[in-house]
GROMACS .gro file of C-alpha atoms in nm:
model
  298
    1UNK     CA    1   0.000   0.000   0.000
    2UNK     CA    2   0.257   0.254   0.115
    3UNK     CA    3   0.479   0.140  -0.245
    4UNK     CA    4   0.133   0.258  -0.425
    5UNK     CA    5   0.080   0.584  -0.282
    6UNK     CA    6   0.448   0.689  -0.357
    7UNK     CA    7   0.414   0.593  -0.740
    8UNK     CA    8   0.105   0.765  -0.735
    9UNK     CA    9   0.244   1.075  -0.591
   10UNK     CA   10   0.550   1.067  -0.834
   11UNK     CA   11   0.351   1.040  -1.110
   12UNK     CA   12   0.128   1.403  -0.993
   13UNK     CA   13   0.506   1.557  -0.951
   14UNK     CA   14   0.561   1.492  -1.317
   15UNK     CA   15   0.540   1.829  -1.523
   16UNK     CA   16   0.317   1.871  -1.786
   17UNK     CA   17   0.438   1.926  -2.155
   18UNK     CA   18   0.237   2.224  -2.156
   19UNK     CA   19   0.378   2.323  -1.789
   20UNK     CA   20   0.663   2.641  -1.734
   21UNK     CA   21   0.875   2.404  -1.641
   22UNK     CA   22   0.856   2.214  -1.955
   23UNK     CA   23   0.876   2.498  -2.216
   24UNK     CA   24   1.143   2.706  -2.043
   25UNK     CA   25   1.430   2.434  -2.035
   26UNK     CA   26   1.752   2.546  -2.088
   27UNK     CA   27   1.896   2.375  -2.428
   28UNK     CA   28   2.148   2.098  -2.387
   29UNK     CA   29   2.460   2.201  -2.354
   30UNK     CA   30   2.557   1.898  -2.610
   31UNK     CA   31   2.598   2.065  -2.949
   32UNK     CA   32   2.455   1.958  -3.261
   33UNK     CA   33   2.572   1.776  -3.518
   34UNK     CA   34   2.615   2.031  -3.804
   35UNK     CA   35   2.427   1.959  -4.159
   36UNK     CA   36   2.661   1.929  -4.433
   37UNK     CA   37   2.486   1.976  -4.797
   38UNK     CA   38   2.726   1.784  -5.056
   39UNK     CA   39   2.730   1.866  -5.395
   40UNK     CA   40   2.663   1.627  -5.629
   41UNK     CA   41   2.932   1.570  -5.871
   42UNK     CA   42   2.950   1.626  -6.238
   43UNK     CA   43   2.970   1.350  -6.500
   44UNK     CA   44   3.257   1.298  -6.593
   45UNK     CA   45   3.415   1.516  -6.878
   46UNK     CA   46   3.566   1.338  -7.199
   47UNK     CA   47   3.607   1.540  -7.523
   48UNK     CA   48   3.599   1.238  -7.772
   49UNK     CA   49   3.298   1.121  -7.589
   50UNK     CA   50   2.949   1.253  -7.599
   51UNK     CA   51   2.671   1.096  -7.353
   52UNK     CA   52   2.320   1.082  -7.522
   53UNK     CA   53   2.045   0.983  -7.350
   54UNK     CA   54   1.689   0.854  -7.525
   55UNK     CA   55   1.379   0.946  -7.396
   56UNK     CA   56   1.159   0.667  -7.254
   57UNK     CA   57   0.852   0.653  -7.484
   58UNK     CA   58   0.523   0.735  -7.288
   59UNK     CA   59   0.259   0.526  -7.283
   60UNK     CA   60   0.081   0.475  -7.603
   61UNK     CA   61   0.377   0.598  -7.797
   62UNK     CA   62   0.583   0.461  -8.060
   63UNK     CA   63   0.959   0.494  -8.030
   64UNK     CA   64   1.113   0.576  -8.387
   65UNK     CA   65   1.499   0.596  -8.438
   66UNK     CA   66   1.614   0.925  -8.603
   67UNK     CA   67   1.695   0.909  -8.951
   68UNK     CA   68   2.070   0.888  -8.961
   69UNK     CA   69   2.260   1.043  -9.227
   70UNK     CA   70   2.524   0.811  -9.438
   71UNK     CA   71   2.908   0.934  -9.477
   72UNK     CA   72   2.951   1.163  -9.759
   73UNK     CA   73   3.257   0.994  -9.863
   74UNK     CA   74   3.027   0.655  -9.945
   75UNK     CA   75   2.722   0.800 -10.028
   76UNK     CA   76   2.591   0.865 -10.351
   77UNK     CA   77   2.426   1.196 -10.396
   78UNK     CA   78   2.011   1.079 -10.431
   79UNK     CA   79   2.104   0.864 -10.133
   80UNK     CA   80   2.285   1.165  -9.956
   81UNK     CA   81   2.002   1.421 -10.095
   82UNK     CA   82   1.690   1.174  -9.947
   83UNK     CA   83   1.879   1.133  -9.602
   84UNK     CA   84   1.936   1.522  -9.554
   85UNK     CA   85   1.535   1.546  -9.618
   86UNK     CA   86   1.466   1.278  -9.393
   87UNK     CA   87   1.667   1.464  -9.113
   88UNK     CA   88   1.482   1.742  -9.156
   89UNK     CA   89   1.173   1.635  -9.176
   90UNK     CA   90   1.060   1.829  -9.518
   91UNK     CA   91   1.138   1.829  -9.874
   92UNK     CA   92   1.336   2.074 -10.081
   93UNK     CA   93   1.119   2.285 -10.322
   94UNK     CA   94   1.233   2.322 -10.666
   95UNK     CA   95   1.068   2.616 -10.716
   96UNK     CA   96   1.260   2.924 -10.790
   97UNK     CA   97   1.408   3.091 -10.526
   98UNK     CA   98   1.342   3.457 -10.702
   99UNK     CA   99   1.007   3.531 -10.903
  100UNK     CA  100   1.040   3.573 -11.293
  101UNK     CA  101   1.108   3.957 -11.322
  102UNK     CA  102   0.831   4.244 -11.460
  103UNK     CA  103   0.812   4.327 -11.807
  104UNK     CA  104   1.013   4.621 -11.842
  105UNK     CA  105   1.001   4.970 -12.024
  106UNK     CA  106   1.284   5.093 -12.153
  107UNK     CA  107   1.246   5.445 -12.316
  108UNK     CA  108   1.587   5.543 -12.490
  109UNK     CA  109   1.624   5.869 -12.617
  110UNK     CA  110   1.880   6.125 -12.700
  111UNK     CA  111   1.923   6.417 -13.022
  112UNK     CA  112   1.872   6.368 -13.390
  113UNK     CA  113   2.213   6.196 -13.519
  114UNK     CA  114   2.287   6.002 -13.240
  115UNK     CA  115   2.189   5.604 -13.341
  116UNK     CA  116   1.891   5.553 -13.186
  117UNK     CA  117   1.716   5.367 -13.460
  118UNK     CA  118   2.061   5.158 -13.521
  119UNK     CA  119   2.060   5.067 -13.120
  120UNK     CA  120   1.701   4.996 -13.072
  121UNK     CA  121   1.736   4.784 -13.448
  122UNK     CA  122   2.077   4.570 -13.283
  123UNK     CA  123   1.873   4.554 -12.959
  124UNK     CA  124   1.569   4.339 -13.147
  125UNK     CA  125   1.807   4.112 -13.310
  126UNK     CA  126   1.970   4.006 -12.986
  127UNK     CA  127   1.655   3.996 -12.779
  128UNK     CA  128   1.422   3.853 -13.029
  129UNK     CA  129   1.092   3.790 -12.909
  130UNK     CA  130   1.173   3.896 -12.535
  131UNK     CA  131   1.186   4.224 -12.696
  132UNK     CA  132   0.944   4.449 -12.850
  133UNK     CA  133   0.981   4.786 -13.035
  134UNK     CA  134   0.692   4.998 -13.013
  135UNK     CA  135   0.660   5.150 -13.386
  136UNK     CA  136   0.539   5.544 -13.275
  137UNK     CA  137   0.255   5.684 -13.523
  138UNK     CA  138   0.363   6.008 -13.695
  139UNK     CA  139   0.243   6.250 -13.931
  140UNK     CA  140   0.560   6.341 -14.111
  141UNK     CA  141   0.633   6.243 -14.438
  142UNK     CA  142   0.801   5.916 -14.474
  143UNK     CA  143   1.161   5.875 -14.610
  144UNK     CA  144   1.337   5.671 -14.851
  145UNK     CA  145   1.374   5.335 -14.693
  146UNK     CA  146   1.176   5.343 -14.436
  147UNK     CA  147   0.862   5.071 -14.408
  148UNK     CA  148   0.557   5.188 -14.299
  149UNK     CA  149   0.417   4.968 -13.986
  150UNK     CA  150   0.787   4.875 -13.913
  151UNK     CA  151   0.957   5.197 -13.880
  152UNK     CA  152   0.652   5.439 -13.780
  153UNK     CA  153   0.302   5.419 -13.854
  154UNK     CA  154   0.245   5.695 -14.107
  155UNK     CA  155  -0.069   5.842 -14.072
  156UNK     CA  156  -0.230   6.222 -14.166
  157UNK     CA  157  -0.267   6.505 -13.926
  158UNK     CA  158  -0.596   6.435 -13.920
  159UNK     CA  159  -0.578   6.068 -13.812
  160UNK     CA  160  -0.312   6.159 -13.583
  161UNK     CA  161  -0.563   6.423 -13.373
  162UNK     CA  162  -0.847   6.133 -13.353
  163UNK     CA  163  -0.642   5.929 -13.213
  164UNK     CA  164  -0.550   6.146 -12.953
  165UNK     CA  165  -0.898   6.249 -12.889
  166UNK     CA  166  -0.965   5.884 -12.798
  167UNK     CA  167  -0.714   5.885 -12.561
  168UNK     CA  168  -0.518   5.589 -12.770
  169UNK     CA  169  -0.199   5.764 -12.695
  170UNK     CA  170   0.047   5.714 -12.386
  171UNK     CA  171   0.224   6.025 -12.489
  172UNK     CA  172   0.261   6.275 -12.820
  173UNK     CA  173   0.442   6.605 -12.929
  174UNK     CA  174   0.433   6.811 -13.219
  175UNK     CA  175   0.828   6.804 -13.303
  176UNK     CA  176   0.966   6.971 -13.596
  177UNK     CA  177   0.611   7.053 -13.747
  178UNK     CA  178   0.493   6.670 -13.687
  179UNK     CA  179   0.298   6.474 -13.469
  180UNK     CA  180   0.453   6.205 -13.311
  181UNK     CA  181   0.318   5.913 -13.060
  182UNK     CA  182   0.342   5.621 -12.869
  183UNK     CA  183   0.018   5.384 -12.914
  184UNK     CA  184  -0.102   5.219 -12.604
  185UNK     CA  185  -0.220   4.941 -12.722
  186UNK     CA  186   0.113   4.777 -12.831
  187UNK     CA  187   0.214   4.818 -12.512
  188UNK     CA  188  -0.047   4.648 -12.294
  189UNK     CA  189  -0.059   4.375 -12.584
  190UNK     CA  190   0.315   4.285 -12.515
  191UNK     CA  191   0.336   4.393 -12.180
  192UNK     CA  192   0.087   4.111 -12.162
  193UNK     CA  193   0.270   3.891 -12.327
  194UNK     CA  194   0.573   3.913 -12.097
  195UNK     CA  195   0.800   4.102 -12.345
  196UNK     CA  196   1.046   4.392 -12.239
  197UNK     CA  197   0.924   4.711 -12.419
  198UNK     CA  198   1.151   4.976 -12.598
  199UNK     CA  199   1.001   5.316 -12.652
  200UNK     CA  200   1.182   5.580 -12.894
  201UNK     CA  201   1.077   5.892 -12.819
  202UNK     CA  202   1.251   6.254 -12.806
  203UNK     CA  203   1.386   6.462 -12.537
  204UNK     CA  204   1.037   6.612 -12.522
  205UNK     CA  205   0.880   6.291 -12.500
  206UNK     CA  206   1.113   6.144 -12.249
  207UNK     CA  207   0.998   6.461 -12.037
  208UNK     CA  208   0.638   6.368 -12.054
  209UNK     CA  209   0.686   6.014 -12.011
  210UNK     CA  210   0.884   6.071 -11.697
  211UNK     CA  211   0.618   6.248 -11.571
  212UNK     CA  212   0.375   5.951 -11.627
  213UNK     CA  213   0.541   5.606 -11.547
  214UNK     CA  214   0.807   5.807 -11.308
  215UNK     CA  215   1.068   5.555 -11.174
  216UNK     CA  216   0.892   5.252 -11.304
  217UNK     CA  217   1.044   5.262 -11.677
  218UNK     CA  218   1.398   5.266 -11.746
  219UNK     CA  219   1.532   5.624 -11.945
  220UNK     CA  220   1.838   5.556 -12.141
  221UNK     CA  221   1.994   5.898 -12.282
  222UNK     CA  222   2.211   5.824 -12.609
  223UNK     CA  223   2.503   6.068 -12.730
  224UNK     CA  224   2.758   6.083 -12.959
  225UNK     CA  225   3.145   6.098 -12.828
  226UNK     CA  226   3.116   6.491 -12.959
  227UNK     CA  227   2.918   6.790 -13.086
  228UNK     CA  228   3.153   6.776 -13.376
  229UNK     CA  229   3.092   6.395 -13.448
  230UNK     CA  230   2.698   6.467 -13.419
  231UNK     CA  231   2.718   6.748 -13.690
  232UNK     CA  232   2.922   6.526 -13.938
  233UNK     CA  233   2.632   6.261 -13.896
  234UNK     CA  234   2.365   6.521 -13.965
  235UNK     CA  235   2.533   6.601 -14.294
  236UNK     CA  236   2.601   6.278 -14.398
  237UNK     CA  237   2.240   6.172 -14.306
  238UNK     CA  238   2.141   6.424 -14.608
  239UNK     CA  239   1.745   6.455 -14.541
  240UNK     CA  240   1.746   6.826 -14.428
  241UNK     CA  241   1.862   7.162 -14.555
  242UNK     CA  242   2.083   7.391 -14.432
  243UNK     CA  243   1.795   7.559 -14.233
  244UNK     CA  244   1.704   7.241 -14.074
  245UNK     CA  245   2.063   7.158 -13.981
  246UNK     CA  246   2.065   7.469 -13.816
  247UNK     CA  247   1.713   7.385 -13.615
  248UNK     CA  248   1.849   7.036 -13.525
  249UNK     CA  249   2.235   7.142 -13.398
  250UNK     CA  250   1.990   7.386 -13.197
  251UNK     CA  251   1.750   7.144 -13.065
  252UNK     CA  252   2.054   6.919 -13.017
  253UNK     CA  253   2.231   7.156 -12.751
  254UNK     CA  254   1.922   7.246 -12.550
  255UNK     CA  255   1.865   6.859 -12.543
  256UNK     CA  256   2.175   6.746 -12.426
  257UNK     CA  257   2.144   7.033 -12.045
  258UNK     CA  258   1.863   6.772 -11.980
  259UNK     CA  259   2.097   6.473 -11.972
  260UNK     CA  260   2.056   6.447 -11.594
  261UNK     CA  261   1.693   6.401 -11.612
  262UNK     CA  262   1.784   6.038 -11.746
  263UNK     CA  263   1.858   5.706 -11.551
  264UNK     CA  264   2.185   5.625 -11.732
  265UNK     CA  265   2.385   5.730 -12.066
  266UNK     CA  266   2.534   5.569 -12.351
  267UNK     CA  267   2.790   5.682 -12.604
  268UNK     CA  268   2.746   5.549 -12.905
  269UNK     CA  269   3.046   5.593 -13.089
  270UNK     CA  270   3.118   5.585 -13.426
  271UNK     CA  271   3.214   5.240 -13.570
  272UNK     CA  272   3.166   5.098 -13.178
  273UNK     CA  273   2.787   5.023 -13.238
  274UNK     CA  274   2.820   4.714 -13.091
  275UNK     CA  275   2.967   4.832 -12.751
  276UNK     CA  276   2.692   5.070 -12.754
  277UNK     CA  277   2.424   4.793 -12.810
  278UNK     CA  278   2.626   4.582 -12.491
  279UNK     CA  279   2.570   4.827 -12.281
  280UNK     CA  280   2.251   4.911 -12.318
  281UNK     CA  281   2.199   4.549 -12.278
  282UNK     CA  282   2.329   4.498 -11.931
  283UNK     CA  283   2.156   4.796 -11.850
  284UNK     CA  284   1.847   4.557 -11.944
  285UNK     CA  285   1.982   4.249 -11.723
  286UNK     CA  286   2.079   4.503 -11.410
  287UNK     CA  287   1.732   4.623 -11.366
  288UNK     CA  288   1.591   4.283 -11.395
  289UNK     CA  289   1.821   4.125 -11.113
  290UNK     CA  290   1.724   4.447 -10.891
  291UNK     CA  291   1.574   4.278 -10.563
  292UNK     CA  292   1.339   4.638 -10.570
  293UNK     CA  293   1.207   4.595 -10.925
  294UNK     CA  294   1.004   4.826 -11.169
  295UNK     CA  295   0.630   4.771 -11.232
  296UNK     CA  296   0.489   5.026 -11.468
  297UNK     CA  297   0.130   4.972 -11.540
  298UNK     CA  298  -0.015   5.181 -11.856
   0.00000   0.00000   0.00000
């Protein structure tokens, strides 16, 4: 009995966990164990080695090897060319990289004397059917040698006025007493047809034109190496009299002060028709590699 009540009592002495005693105990005076945090360690480093590691396929999923690519040294090239589409996952288009260019319009002018019919005539037998010469309709008589519907259209004054009135006429000017013009419908025909076009048209002309198709035509300014040279042609040309001679060599010096109005020049010097020509042909090719190219719409 008395061994009872003395556990009993030593039990009642016991502090609570929610006591004073109990939650103001001094800490041990044992000190921790401090926590170390290792790093975990690299793999290991190997420059001839490289460690790949496949993905486990989910569930559901296929697992499909990558296309692997053969060595170039044993491969033949369809073997080679069908493993680099394979690897990337797409063909390669043989489409061309860069669109067909525009139709162009090249207007080449420059003063009586200086080639232009002899140019634009070398031009159309190197070009062929990429090229087309737009015959201009005039009023003036015609010359000896010259083939109506080839070199102009010869028409009257009269015809000449109704066309304009119907507005069949990209541009006109009365030059030297005679109406001269460019027919619209030659152009749109062969415009549609993809052919470059080649307008021949005086400085007045060029002028107007400008003012219509602005930077989408290409102005080519011809000239002779000299004044000198361009008078000797004028009087071996013999179609005008000494008071037309003078009118031209006039014309001819005003013209020449609006050289800067033009895109580029050519010489065309005597007995170097062909470098003239050459030129004017890689003109042609420049503009139609431009990554910016000309549209004109008439």
């Amino acid at each position: 009995m008395f061994r009872g009540l003395s556990i009993s009592f030593s039990f009642s002495r016991a502090p609570s966990l929610s006591s004073p005693l109990f939650l103001h105990r001094q800490p041990s005076a044992v000190p921790r164990r401090p926590l170390i945090r290792r790093k975990s360690k690299p793999f290991p480093s190997n420059s001839t080695q490289v460690r790949c590691f496949t993905p486990t396929p989910r569930m559901g999923e296929t697992w499909k090897p990558k296309p692997t690519i053969p060595v170039i040294e044993k491969a033949t090239k369809p073997e080679l060319f069908r493993a680099l589409e394979s690897a990337l996952g797409s063909s390669f288009s043989a489409d061309p990289i860069s669109p067909p260019p525009n139709p162009l319009i090249i207007v080449i002018s420059g003063p009586s004397g200086v080639g232009k019919d002899a140019v634009i005539g070398k031009l159309r037998e190197s070009r062929g059917e990429n090229l087309h010469f737009v015959v201009t309709a005039t009023s003036r008589p015609m010359r000896p040698g010259e083939v109506h519907g080839k070199d102009y259209y010869f028409v009257s004054k009269e015809e000449f006025l109704d066309m304009k009135d119907r507005n069949e006429l990209l541009e006109y000017a009365l030059v030297y007493g005679d109406y001269k013009g460019i027919p619209k419908s030659q152009i749109r025909e062969f415009m549609g047809r993809g052919c470059d076009i080649v307008l021949r048209v005086d400085i007045q002309g060029a002028h107007t034109l400008r003012k219509k198709l602005k930077d989408s035509a290409v102005f080519i300014f011809l000239v002779a190496e000299s004044e000198a040279k361009l008078v000797e042609r004028l009087i071996d040309r013999k179609t005008e009299s000494k008071e037309d001679l003078l009118v031209r060599i006039a014309t001819a010096r005003e013209e020449v002060r609006h050289v800067k109005s033009f895109d580029y020049v050519v010489v065309n010097s005597d007995g170097k028709l062909d470098e003239a020509v050459k030129l004017v042909e890689s003109i042609i090719d420049a503009e139609k590699a431009r990554v910016r190219r000309k549209c004109a719409a008439i």
